[in-house]
Coordinates of C-alpha atoms and ligand atoms in Angstrom, one line a residue:
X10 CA -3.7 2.1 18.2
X11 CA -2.6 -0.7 20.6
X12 CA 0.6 -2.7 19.9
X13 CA 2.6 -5.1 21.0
X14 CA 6.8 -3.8 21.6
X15 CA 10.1 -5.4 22.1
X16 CA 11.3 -3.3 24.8
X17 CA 14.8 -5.4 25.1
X18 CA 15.8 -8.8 25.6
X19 CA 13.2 -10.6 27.4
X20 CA 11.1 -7.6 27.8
X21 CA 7.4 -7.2 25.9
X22 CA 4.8 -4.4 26.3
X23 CA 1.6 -3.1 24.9
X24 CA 2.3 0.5 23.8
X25 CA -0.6 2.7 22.2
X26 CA 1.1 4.1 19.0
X27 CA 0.3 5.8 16.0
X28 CA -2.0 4.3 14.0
X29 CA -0.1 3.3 10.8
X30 CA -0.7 5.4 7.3
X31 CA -0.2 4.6 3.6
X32 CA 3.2 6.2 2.5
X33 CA 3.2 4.8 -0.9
X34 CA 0.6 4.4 -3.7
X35 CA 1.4 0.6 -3.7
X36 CA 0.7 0.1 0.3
X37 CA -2.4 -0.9 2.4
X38 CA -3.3 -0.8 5.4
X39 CA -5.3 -3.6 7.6
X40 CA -6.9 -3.8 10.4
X41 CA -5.8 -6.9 11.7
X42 CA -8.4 -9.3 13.1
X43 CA -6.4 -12.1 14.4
X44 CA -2.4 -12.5 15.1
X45 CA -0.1 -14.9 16.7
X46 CA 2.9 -15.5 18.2
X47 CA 5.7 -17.7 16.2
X48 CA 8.3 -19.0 17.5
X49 CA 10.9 -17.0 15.1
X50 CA 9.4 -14.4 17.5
X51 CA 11.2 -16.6 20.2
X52 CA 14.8 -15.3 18.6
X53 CA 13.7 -11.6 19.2
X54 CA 12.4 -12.1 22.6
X55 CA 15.7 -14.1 23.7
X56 CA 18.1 -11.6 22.0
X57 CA 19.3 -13.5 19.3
X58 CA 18.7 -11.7 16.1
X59 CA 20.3 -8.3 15.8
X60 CA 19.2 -4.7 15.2
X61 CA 15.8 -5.2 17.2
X62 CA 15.5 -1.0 18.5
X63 CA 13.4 -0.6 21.7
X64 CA 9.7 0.3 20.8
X65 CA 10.1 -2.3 17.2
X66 CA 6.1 -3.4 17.3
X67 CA 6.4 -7.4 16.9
X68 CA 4.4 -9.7 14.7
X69 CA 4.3 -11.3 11.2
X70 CA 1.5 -14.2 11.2
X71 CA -1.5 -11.8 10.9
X72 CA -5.1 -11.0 9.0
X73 CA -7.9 -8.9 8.8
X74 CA -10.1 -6.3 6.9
X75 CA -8.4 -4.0 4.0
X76 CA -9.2 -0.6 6.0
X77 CA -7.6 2.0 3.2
X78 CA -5.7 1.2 0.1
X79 CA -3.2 3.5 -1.9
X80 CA -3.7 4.9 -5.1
X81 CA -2.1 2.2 -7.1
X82 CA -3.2 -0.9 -5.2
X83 CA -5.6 -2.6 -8.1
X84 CA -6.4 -5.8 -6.8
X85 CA -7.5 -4.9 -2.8
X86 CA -10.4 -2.7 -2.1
X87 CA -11.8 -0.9 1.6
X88 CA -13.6 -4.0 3.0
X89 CA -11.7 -7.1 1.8
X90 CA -10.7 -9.8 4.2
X91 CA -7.1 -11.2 4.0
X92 CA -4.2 -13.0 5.1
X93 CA -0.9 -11.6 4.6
X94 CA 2.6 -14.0 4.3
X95 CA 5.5 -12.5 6.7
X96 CA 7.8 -11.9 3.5
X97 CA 7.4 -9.1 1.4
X98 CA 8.3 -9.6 -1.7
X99 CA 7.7 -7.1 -4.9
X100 CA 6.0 -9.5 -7.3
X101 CA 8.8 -7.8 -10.3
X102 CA 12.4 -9.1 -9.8
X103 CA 14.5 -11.8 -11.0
X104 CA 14.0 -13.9 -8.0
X105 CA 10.5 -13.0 -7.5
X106 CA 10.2 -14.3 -10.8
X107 CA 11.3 -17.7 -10.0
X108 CA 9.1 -17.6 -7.2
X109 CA 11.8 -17.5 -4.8
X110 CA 9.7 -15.1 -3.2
X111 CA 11.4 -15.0 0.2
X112 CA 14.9 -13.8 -1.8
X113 CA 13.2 -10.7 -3.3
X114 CA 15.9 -8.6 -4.3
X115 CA 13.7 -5.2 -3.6
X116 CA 11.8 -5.0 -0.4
X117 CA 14.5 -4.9 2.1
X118 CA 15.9 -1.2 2.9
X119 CA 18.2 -1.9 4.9
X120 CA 20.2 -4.9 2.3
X121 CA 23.6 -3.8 2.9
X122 CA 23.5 -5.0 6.7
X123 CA 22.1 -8.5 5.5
X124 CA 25.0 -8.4 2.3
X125 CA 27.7 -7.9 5.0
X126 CA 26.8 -10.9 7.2
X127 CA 25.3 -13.2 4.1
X128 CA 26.7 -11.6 0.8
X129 CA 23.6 -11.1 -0.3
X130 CA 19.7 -10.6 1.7
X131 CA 16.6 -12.0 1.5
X132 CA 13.1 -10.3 1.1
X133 CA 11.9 -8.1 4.3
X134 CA 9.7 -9.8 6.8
X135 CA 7.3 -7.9 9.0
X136 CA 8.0 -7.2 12.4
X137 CA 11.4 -9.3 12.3
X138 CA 14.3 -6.6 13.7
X139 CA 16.2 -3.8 11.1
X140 CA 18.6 -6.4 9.1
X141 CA 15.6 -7.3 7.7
X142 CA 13.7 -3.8 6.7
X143 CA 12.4 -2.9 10.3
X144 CA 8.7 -2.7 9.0
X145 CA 6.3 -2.6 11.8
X146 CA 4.6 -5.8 12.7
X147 CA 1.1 -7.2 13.1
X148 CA 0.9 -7.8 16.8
X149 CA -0.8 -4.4 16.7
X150 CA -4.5 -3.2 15.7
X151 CA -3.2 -2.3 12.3
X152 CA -0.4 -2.6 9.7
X153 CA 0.7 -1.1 6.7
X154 CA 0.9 -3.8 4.1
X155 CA 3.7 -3.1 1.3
X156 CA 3.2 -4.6 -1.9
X157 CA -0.2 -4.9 -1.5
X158 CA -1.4 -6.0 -4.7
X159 CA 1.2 -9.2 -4.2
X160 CA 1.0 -10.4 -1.0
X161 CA -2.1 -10.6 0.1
X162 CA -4.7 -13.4 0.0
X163 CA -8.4 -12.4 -0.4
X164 CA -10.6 -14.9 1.5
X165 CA -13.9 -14.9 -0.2
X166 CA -15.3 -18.2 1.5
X167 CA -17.0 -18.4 5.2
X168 CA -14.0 -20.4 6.4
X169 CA -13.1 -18.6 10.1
X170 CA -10.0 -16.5 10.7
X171 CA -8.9 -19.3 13.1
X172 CA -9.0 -21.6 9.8
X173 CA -6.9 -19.1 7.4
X174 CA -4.8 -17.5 10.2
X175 CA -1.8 -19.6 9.2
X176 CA -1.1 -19.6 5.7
X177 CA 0.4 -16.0 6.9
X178 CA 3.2 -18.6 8.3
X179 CA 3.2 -21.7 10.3
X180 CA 0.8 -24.0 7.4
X181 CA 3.2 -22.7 4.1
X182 CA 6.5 -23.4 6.1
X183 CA 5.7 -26.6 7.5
X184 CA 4.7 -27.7 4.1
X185 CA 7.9 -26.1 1.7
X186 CA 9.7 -28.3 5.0
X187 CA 8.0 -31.0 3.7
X188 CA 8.7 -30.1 -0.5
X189 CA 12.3 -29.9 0.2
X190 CA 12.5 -33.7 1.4
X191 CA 11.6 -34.6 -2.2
X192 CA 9.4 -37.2 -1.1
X193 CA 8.1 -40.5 -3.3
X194 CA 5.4 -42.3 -2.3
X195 CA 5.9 -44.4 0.3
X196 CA 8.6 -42.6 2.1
X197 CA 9.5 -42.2 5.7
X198 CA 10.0 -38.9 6.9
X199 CA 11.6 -37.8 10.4
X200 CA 10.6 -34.3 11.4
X201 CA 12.4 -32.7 14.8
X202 CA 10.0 -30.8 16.7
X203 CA 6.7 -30.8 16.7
X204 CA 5.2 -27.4 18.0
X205 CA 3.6 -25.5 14.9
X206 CA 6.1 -26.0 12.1
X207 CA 6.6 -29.3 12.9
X208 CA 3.1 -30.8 12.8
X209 CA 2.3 -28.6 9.7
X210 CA 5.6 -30.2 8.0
X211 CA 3.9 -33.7 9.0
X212 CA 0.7 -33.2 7.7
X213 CA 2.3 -32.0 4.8
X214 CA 4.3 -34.7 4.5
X215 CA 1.7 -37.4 4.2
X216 CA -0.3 -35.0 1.5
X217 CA 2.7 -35.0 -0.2
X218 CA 2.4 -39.1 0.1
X219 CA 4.4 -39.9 2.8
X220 CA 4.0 -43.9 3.6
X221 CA 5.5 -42.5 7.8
X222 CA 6.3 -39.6 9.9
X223 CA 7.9 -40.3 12.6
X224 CA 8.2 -37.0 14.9
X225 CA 10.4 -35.9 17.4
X226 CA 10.0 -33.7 20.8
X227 CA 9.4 -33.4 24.5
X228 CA 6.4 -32.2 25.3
X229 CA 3.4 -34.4 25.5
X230 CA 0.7 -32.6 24.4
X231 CA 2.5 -31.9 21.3
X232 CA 3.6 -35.8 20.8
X233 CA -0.3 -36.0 21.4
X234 CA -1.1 -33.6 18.7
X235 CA 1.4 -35.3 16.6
X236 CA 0.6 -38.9 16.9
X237 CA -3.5 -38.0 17.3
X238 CA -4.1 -35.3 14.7
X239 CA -1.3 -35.7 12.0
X240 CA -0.8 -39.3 12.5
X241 CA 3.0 -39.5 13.2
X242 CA 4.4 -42.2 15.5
X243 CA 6.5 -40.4 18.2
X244 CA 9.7 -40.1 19.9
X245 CA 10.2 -38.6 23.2
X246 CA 13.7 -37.8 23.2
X247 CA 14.2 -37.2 26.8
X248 CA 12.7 -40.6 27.9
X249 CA 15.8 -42.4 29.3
X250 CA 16.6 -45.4 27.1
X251 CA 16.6 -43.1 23.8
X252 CA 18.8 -42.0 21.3
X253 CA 17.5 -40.7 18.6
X254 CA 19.6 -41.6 15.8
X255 CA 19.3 -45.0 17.2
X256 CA 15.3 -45.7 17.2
X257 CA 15.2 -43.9 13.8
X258 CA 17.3 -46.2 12.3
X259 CA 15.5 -49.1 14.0
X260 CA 12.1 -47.9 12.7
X261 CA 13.7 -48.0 9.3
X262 CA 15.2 -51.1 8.9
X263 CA 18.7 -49.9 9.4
X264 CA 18.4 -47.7 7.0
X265 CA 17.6 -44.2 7.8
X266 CA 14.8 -41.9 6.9
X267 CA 14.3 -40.6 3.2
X268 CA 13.7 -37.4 4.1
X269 CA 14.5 -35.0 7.8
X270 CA 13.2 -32.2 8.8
X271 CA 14.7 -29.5 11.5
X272 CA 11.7 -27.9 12.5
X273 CA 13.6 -26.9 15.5
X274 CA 16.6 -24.4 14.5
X275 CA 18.9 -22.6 16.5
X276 CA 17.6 -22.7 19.9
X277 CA 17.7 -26.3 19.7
X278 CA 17.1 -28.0 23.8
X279 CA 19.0 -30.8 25.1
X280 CA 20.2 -32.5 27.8
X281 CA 23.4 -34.6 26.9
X282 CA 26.6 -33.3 27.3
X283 CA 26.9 -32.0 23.8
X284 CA 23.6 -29.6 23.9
X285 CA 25.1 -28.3 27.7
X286 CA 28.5 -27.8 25.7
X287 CA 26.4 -25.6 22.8
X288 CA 24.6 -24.1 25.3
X289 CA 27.8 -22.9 27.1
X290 CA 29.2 -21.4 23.7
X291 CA 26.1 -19.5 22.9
X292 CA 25.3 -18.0 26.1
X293 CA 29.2 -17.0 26.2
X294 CA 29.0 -15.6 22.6
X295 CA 31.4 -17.9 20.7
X296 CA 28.4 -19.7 18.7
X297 CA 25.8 -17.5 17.6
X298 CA 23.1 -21.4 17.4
X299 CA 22.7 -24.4 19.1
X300 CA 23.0 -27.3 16.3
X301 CA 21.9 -29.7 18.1
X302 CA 18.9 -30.8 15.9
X303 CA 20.6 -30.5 12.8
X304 CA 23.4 -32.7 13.9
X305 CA 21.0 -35.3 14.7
X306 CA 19.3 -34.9 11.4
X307 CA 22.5 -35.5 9.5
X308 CA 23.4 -38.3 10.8
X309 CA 20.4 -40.3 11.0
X310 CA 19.6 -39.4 7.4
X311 CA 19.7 -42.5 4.9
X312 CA 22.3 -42.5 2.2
X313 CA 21.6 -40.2 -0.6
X314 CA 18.4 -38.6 1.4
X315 CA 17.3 -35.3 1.6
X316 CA 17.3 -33.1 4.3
X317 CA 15.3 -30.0 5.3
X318 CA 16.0 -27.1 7.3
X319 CA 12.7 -24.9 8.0
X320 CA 13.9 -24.2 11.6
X321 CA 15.6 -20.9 11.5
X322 CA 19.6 -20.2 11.8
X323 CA 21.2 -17.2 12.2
X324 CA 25.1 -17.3 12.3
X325 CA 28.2 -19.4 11.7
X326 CA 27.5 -23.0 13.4
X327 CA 30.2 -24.5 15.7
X328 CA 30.8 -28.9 15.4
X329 CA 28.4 -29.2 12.0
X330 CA 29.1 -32.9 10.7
X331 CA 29.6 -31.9 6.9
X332 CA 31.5 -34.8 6.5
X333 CA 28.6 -37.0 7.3
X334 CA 26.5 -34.9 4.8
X335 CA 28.9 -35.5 2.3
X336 CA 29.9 -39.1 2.7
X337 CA 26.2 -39.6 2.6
X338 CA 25.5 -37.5 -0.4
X339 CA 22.4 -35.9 1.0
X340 CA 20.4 -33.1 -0.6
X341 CA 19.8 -30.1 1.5
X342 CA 17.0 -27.4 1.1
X343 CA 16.3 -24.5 3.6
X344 CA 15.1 -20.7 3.9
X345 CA 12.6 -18.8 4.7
X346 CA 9.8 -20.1 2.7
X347 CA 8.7 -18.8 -0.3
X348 CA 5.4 -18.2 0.6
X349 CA 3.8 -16.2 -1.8
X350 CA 4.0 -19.9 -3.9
X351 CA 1.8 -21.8 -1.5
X352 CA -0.6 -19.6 -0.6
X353 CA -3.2 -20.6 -3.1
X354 CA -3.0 -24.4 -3.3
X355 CA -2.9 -24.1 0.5
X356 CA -6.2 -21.8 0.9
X357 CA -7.8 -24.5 -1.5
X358 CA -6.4 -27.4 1.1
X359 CA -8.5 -25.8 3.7
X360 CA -12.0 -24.6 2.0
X361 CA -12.1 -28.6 0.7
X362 CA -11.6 -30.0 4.3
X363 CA -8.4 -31.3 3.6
X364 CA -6.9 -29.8 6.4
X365 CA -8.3 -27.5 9.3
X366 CA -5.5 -25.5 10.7
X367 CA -7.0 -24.6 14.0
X368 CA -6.4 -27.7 15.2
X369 CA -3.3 -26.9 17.5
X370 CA -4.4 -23.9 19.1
X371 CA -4.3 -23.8 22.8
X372 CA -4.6 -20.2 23.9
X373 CA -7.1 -17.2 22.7
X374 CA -6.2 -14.3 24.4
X375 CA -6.5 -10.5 23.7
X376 CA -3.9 -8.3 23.5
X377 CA -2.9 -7.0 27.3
X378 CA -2.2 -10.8 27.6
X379 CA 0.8 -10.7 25.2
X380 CA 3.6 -10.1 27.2
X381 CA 3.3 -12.5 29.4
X382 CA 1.9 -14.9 27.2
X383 CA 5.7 -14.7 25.5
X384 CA 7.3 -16.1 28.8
X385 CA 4.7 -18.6 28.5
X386 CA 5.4 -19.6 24.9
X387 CA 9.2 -19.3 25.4
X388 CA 9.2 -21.7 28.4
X389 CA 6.2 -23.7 27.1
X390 CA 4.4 -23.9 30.0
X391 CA 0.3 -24.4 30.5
X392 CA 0.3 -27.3 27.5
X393 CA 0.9 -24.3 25.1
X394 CA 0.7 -25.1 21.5
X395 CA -0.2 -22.2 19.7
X396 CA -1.4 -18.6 20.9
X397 CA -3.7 -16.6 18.8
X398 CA -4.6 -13.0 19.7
X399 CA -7.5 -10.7 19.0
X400 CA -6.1 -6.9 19.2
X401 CA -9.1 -5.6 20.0
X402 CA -10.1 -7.1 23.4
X403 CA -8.1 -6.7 26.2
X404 CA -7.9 -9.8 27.3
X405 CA -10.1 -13.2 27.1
X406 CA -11.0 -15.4 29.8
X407 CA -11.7 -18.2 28.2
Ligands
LIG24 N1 11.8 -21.0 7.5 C1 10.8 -20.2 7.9 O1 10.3 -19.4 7.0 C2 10.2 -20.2 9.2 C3 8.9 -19.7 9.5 C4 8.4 -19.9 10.8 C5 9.1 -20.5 11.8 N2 10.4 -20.9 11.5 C6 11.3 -21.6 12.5 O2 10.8 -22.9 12.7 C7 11.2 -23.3 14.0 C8 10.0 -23.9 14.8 O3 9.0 -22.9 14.9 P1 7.8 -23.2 15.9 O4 6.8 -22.1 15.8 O5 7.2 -24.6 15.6 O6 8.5 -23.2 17.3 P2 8.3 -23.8 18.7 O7 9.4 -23.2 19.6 O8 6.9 -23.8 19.2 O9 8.7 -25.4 18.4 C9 10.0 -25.9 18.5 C10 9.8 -27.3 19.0 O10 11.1 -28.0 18.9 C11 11.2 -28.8 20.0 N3 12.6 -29.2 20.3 C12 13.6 -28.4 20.9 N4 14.7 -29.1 21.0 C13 14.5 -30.3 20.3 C14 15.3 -31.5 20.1 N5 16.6 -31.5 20.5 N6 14.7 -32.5 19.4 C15 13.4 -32.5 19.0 N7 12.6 -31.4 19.2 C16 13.1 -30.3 19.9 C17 10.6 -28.0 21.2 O11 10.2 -28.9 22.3 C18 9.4 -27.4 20.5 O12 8.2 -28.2 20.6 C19 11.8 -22.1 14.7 O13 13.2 -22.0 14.5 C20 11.2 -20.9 13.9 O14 12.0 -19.8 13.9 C21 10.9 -20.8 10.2
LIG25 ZN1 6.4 -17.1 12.1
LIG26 ZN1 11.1 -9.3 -5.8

C-alpha cells in the first residue's frame, strides 16, 4: 500500500509499504477513506517530539471501511464504516474507567520512555513518534486498529466522510478545550488560535452556552472563519496598536475572560521581543516550547477563572508566570483529550445539524500531494485551513 513517511526533520514522502495485518485477536484493520493533516503533525515534521525513526508512516485523524477483523473483535464486522480517535485506549483499566481515556495505563509499549520524562505515560496515539507506542499511522491506505471493539465509531447515517472525519480529532479536542473552561451561561471565553482546534473550541464554546468568544490569530481567512462561521469577534494580534492582554480586558469590562483557551501550544508565533527571545532558546536547545500563548492566557485570565490548555506541550517551559496563576487562583485543565468520551454526543451534534464540521476545509488533495502539502500547512500559505486527503488518488485538481 501507499503511505505517507517522516523521513527526518522537515522531510515527508510517499513510500509503498506493506500493507498492514491483524497481529492480535483484538485488532482491525481499515481501509482508510479519508485522512488529514493536524497540526500536532507540525511537531513531527519540525523535529520537536522525540523518537520519530526514518520510515515512521504519519497520521492519526483518519476513517474508512472495516476491511478484516480479528478473532475477538465482537462489535466491528468486514464492511462497517468508521471513524477512529488518535488515542488508543483499552476500554479495561483504572483510568479508562474514569474515562480518562487518553491516560490509559495499557496501550503504550514503550511506557517506560514516557515514565522517565513525565513519571508516568499516557495512552498510545497513532502515528505520533515511539515515546508514544510507535504504531503506524493513518496517512496511509490502511491501518491496523488496536482495540478495536473500543475505539471505533460506526457511522450508520448518510452523513459524508467530510462531515465525521473529525471526531477522529480536531471536533472532540476543540470541545474538551471548551469543557475545561467550566463555562456558565453567559460567559466570555478567549480562545488563542483559530486554525482547527481553535474554531472547534469556539463553537464548542457557545454550545456549551457561551454569552462571547472572542478569538485570537493572524491569519485572515481564519479570523474570517472565526468571526463568520463560529461567531467569535476577533483579534488580529499582529495589527499595530494591539496588545492582547489589553483589548481582552477592554472587551470585558476590566475584568478578564471567564474562561482561556491555548489552542496554540508550543510553537507558539510572535513578533515582540519576548517570542524572538523564546524563539532563540528553542532553536538553540535550552527550551524545548515557545510559551508565548500560554503567558498571554494567564495573565489576561479574570480572577478565579479557568484556563485551558488543548494546544500541545512537550518539555519543561522557560519564563511561565505561575505567580500570576496563583495570585489569581485560576483553574487549569489540559491533555490530550479524552476522546473516547465525546465521540457519541458529538456524532449526534452532527447527524441533528447542529454543527457541520466540513466547514473549514480548504484543501482536498490525494495522496502524492502530501509532502508538500506539509510545507504548505507548516508555513500556512494558499489560505490553508484544513487539508483532507483521499489515499487512493494520486492527487486532486480541484
Ligand atoms: N490536546 C490534544 O489532544 C490535541 C489534539 C489535536 C491538536 N492539538 C494541538 O492543538 C494545537 C492547535 O492545533 P491546530 O490543528 O489548530 O494547529 P494550527 O497550527 O493549524 O493552528 C494554530 C494556530 O495558532 C495561531 N497562532 C500562533 N501563534 C499565535 C499567537 N501568538 N496568538 C494567537 N494565535 C497564534 C496560528 O496562526 C494558527 O492559526 C497544536 O498545538 C496541536 O498540537 C492538541
Ligand atoms: Zn490531530
Ligand atoms: Zn485503559
Amino acid at each position: 500500500m501507499k503511505a505517507v513517511c517522516w523521513m527526518g526533520k522537515g522531510s515527508i514522502e510517499v513510500h509503498e509499504v506493506p500493507d498492514p495485518q491483524v497481529v492480535n485477536p483484538h485488532d482491525c484493520v481499515i481501509k482508510v477513506t479519508r485522512t488529514a493533516i493536524c497540526g500536532s503533525d507540525l511537531h513531527l515534521y519540525d523535529g520537536y517530539i522525540p523518537t520519530m525513526e526514518s520510515g515512521d508512516i504519519l497520521g492519526h485523524e483518519f476513517m474508512g471501511i472495516v476491511e478484516e477483523v480479528g478473532s475477538e473483535v465482537k462489535k466491528l464486522k468486514r464492511g462497517d464504516r468508521v471513524v477512529v480517535p488518535f488515542t488508543i485506549a483499552c476500554g479495561n483499566c483504572a483510568f479508562c474507567k474514569r474515562e480518562l481515556w487518553s491516560l490509559c495505563d495499557n496501550t503504550n509499549p514503550n511506557a517506560h520512555v514516557c515514565e522517565a520524562m513525565y513519571g508516568y505515560t499516557g495512552s498510545a496515539l497513532f502515528g505520533y513518534s515511539h515515546i508514544y507506542g510507535g504504531y503506524a499511522g493513518g496517512q496511509a491506505q490502511y491501518v491496523r486498529v488496536p482495540f478495536a471493539d473500543v475505539g471505533p465509531i460506526k457511522i450508520e447515517s448518510s452523513v459524508t466522510d467530510e462531515q465525521v472525519l473529525f471526531l477522529s480529532d480536531i471536533y472532540p479536542t476543540g470541545y474538551q478545550g471548551a469543557v475545561n473552561c467550566n463555562i456558565e451561561e453567559g460567559d466570555t471565553v478567549a480562545v488563542w488560535g483559530c486554525g482547527p482546534v481553535g474554531l472547534f473550541a469556539i463553537a464548542s464554546a457557545y454550545m456549551l452556552g457561551a454569552g462571547k468568544v472572542i478569538a485570537i490569530d493572524r491569519f485572515p481567512e481564519r479570523l474570517k472563519l472565526a468571526r463568520e462561521y463560529c461567531g467569535a469577534t476577533t483579534i488580529d494580534y499582529t495589527e499595530d496598536d494591539v496588545t492582547v492582554v489589553e483589548a481582552l480586558r477592554d472587551l470585558t469590562g476590566g475584568v478578564g475572560p471567564d474562561g482561556c483557551i491555548d489552542a496554540v501550544g508550543m510553537e507558539a508565533h510572535s513578533h515582540t521581543a519576548v517570542g524572538l527571545y523564546d524563539k532563540v532558546k528553542q532553536t538553540l536547545m535550552m527550551e524545548t516550547d515557545r510559551p508565548f500563548v500560554l503567558r498571554q492566557a494567564i495573565q489576561s485570565i479574570r480572577k478565579g477563572g479557568s484556563l485551558s490548555v488543548p494546544g500541545v506541550y512537550g518539555g519543561v517551559l522557560d519564563k511561565v508566570n505561575f505567580g500570576a496563576a496563583f495570585g489569581k487562583g485560576i483553574k487549569m485543565g489540559m491533555g490530550q483529550t479524552n476522546m473516547h468520551k465525546y465521540l457519541a454526543p458529538l456524532l449526534k451534534t452532527i447527524e441533528e445539524g447542529q454543527i457541520d464540521p466540513s466547514f473549514l476545509i480548504s484543501h482536498r488533495i490525494g495522496i502524492e500531494q502530501v509532502p508538500a502539502m506539509y510545507k504548505t500547512w507548516r508555513d500556512k500559505q494558499d489560505a490553508v485551513t484544513k487539508i483532507v486527503i483521499d489515499p487512493w488518488q494520486d492527487a486532486i485538481v480541484a
